[in-house]
C-alpha positions as YAML, in Angstrom:
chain: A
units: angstrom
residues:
- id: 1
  name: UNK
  ca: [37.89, 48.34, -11.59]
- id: 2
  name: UNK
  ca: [34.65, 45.69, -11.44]
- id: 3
  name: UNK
  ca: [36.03, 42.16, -9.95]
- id: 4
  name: UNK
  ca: [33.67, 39.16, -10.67]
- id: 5
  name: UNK
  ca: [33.61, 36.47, -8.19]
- id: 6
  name: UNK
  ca: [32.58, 32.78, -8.71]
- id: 7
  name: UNK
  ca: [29.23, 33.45, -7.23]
- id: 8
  name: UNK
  ca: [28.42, 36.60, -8.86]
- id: 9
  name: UNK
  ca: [29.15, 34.95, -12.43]
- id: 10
  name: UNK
  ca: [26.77, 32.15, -11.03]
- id: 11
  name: UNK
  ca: [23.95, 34.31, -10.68]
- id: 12
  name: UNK
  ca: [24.59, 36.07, -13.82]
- id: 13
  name: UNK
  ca: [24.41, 32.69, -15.25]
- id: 14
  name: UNK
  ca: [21.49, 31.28, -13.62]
- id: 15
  name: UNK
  ca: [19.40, 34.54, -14.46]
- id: 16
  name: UNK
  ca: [20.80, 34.24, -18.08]
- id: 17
  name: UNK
  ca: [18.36, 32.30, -19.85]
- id: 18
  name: UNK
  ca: [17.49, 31.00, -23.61]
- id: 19
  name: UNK
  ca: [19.24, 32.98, -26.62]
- id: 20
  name: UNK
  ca: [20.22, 36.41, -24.56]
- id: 21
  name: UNK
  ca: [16.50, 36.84, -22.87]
- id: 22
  name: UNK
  ca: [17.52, 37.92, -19.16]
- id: 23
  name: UNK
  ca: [14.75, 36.24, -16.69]
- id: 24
  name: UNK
  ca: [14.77, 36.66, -13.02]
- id: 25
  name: UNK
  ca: [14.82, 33.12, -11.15]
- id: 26
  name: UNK
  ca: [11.52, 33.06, -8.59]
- id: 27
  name: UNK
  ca: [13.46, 31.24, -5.50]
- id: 28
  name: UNK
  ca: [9.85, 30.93, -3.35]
- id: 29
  name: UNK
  ca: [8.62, 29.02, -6.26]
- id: 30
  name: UNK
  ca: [11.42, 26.50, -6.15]
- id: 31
  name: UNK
  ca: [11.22, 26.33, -2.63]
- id: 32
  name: UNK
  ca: [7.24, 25.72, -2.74]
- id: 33
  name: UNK
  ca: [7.77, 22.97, -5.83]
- id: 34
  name: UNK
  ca: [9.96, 21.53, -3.20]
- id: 35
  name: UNK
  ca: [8.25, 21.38, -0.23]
- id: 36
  name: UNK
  ca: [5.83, 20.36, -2.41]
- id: 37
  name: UNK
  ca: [7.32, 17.45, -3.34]
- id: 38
  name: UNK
  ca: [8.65, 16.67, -0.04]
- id: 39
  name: UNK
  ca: [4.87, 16.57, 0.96]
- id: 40
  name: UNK
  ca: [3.59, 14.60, -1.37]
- id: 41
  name: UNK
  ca: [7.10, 11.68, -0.19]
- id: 42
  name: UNK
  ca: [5.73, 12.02, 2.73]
- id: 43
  name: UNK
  ca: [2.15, 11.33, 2.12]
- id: 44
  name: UNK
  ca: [3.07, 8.54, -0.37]
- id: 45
  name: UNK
  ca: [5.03, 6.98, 2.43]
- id: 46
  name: UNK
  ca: [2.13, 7.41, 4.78]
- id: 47
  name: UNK
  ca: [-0.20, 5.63, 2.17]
- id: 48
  name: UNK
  ca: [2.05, 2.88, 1.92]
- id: 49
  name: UNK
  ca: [2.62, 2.30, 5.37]
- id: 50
  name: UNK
  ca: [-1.65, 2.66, 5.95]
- id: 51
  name: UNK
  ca: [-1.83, -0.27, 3.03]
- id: 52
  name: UNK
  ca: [0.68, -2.40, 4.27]
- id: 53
  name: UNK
  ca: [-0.97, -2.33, 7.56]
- id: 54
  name: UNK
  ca: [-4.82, -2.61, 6.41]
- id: 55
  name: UNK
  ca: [-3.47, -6.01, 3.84]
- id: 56
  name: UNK
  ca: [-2.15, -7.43, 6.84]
- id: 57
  name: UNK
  ca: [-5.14, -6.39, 9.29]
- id: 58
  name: UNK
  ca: [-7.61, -8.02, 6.33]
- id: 59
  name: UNK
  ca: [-5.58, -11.07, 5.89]
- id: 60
  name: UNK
  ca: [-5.93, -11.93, 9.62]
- id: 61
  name: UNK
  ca: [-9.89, -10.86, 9.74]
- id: 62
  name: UNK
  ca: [-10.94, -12.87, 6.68]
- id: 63
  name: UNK
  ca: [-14.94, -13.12, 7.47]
- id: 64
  name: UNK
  ca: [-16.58, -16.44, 5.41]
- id: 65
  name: UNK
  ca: [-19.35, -16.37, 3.19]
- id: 66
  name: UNK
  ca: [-21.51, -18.85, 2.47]
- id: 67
  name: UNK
  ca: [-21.39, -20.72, -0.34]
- id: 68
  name: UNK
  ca: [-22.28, -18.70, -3.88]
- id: 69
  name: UNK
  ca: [-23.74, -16.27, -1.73]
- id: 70
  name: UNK
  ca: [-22.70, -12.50, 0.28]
- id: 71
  name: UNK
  ca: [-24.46, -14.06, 3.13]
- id: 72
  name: UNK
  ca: [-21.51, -13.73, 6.15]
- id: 73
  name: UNK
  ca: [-21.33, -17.00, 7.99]
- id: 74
  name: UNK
  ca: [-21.50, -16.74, 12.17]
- id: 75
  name: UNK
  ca: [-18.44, -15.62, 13.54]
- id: 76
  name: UNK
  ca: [-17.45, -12.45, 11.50]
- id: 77
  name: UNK
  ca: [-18.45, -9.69, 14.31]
- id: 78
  name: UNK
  ca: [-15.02, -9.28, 16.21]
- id: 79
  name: UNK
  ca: [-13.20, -9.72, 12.31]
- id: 80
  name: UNK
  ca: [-15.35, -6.66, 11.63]
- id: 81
  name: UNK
  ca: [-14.84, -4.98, 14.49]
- id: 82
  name: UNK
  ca: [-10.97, -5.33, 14.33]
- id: 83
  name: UNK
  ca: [-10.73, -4.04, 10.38]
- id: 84
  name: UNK
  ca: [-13.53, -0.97, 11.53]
- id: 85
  name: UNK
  ca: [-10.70, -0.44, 14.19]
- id: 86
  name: UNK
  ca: [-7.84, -0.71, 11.76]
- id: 87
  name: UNK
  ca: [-9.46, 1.92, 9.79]
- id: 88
  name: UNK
  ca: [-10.09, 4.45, 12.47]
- id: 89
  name: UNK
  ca: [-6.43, 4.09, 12.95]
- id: 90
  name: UNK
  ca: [-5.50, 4.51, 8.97]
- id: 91
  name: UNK
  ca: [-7.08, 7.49, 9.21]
- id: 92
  name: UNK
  ca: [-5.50, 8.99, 12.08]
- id: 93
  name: UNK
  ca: [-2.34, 8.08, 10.35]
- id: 94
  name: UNK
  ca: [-3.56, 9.66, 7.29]
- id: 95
  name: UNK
  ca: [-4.71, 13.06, 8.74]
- id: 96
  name: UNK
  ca: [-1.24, 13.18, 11.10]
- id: 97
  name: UNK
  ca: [0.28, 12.70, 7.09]
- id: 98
  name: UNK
  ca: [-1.38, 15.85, 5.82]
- id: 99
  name: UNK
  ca: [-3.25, 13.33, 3.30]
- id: 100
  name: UNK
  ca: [-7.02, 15.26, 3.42]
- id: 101
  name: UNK
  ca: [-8.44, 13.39, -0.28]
- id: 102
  name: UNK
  ca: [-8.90, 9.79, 0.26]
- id: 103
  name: UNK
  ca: [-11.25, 6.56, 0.39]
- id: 104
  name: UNK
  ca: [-10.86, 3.23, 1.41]
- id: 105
  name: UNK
  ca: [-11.42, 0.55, -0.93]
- id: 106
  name: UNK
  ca: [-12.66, -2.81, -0.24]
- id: 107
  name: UNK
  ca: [-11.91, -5.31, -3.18]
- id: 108
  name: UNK
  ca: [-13.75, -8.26, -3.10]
- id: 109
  name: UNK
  ca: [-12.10, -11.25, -5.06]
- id: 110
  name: UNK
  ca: [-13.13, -14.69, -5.53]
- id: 111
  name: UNK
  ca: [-11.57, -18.54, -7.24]
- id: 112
  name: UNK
  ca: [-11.35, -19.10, -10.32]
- id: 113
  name: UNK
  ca: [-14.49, -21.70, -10.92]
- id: 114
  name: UNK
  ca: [-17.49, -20.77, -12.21]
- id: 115
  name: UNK
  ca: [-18.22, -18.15, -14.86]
- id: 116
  name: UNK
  ca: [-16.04, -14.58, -14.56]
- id: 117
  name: UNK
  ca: [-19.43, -12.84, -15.13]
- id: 118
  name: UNK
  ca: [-21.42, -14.44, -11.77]
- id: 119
  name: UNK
  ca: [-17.84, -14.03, -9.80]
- id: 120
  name: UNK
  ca: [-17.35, -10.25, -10.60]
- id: 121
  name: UNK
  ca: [-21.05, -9.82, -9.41]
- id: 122
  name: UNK
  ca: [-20.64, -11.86, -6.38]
- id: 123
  name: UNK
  ca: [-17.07, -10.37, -5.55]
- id: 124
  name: UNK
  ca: [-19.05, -7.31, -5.79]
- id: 125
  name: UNK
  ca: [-21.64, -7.82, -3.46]
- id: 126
  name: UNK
  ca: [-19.25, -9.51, -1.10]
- id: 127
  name: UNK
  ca: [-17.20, -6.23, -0.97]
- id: 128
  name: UNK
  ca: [-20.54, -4.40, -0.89]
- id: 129
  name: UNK
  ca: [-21.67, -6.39, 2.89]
- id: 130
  name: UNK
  ca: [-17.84, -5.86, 4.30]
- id: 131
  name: UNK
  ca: [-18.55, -1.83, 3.37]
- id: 132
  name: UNK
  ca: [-22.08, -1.75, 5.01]
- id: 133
  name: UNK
  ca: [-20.69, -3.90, 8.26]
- id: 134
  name: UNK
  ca: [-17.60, -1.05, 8.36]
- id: 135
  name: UNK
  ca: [-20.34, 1.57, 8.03]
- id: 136
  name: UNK
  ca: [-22.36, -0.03, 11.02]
- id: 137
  name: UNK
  ca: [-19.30, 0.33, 13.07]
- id: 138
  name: UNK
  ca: [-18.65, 3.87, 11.92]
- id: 139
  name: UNK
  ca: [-16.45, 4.01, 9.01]
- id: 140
  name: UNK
  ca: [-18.52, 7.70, 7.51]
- id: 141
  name: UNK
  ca: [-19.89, 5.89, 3.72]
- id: 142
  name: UNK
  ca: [-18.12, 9.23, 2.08]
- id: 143
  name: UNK
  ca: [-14.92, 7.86, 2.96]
- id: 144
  name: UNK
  ca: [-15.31, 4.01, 1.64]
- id: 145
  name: UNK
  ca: [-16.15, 2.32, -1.72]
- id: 146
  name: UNK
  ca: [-16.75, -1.61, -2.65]
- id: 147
  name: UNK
  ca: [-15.46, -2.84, -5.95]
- id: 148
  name: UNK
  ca: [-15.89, -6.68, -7.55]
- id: 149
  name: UNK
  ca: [-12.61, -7.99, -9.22]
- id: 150
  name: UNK
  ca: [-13.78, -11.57, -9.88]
- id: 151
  name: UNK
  ca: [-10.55, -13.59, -9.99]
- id: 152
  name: UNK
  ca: [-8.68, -11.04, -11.88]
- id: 153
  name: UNK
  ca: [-6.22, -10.92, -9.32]
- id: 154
  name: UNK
  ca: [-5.49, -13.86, -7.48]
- id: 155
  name: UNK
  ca: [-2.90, -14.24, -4.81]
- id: 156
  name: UNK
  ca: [-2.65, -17.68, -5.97]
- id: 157
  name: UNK
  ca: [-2.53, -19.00, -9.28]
- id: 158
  name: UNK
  ca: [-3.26, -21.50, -10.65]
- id: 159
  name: UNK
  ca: [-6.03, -22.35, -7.56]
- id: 160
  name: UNK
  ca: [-6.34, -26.42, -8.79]
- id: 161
  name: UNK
  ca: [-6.99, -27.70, -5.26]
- id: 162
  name: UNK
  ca: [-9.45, -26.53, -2.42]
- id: 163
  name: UNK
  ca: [-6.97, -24.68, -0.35]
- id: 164
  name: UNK
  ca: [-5.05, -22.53, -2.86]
- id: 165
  name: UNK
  ca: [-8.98, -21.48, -4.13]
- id: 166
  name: UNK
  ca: [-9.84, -20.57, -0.26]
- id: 167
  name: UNK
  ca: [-6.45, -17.93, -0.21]
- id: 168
  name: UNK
  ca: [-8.35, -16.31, -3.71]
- id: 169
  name: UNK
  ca: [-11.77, -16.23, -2.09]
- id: 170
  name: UNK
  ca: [-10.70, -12.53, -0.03]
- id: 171
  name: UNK
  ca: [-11.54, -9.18, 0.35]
- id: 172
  name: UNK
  ca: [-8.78, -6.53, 1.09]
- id: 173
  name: UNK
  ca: [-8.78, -2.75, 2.03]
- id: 174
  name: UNK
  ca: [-6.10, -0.33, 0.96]
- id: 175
  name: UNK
  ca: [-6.37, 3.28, 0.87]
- id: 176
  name: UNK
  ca: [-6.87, 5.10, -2.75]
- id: 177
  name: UNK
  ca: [-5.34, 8.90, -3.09]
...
């Protein structure tokens, strides 16, 4: 006499599949989809934490341009120097994560006034001076991109009086996957 437990009906149910087609369940697959997946938490968390820290680092090393221009005003060496910094930190963080495909994106953004055409192209070129001071202080240029947004984005909107157009006129850094 043949008894059938709970468990072996469970496994004759799990390897059971579709209309009577008998298919062996791969258990090191599973495992690997989650692991997987328990990887990729873990890097997303890691990115996160890497952004929230470079948005903050960039906030408090805002370098000045001069008017209409990507010409930095005086000033801007130890703001540089902290956000280089900042990203040699990121990306210990990042390689202690298991995250190996990255680059770090600086966004330049500007106020509202003025044509969107001239402030993409000067966001742009703003972002483009932040990159080549990073990459003077070490940041490899494989691993970091510039990228204009205008006033696509602002952090403030609408930017009617002088001060609330200075928080738009910013560059920021976050790490892309």
């Amino acid at each position: 006499m043949v008894r059938k437990t709970g468990i072996s009906l469970a496994i004759a149910g799990a390897v059971m599949v579709g209309a009577g087609t008998a298919r062996a369940l791969d258990f090191g697959d599973l495992a690997k989809k989650g692991a997987g997946a328990a990887g990729n938490a873990a890097k997303d968390k890691a990115a996160k934490q890497v952004n929230d820290k470079l948005l903050a680092e960039g906030r408090k090393n805002q370098c000045s341009f001069k008017s209409d221009s990507d010409q930095l005003e005086s000033g801007c060496d130890s703001k540089i120097k902290k956000l280089a910094d900042a990203l040699v930190d990121a990306k210990k963080r990042l390689d202690a994560a298991g995250v190996k495909a990255y680059k770090f994106e600086v966004s330049g953004h500007t106020d509202s006034s003025g044509k969107a055409e001239h402030n993409k192209e000067l966001s742009g070129k703003r972002a483009a001076v932040i990159v080549k001071e990073l990459v003077g202080r070490g940041i490899s240029q494989r691993e970091i991109v510039s990228i204009g947004m205008g006033s696509e984005r602002p952090v403030v909107s609408p930017d009617d009086t002088p001060a609330k157009k200075a928080k738009n006129r910013r560059y920021e850094i976050q790490v892309r996957l």
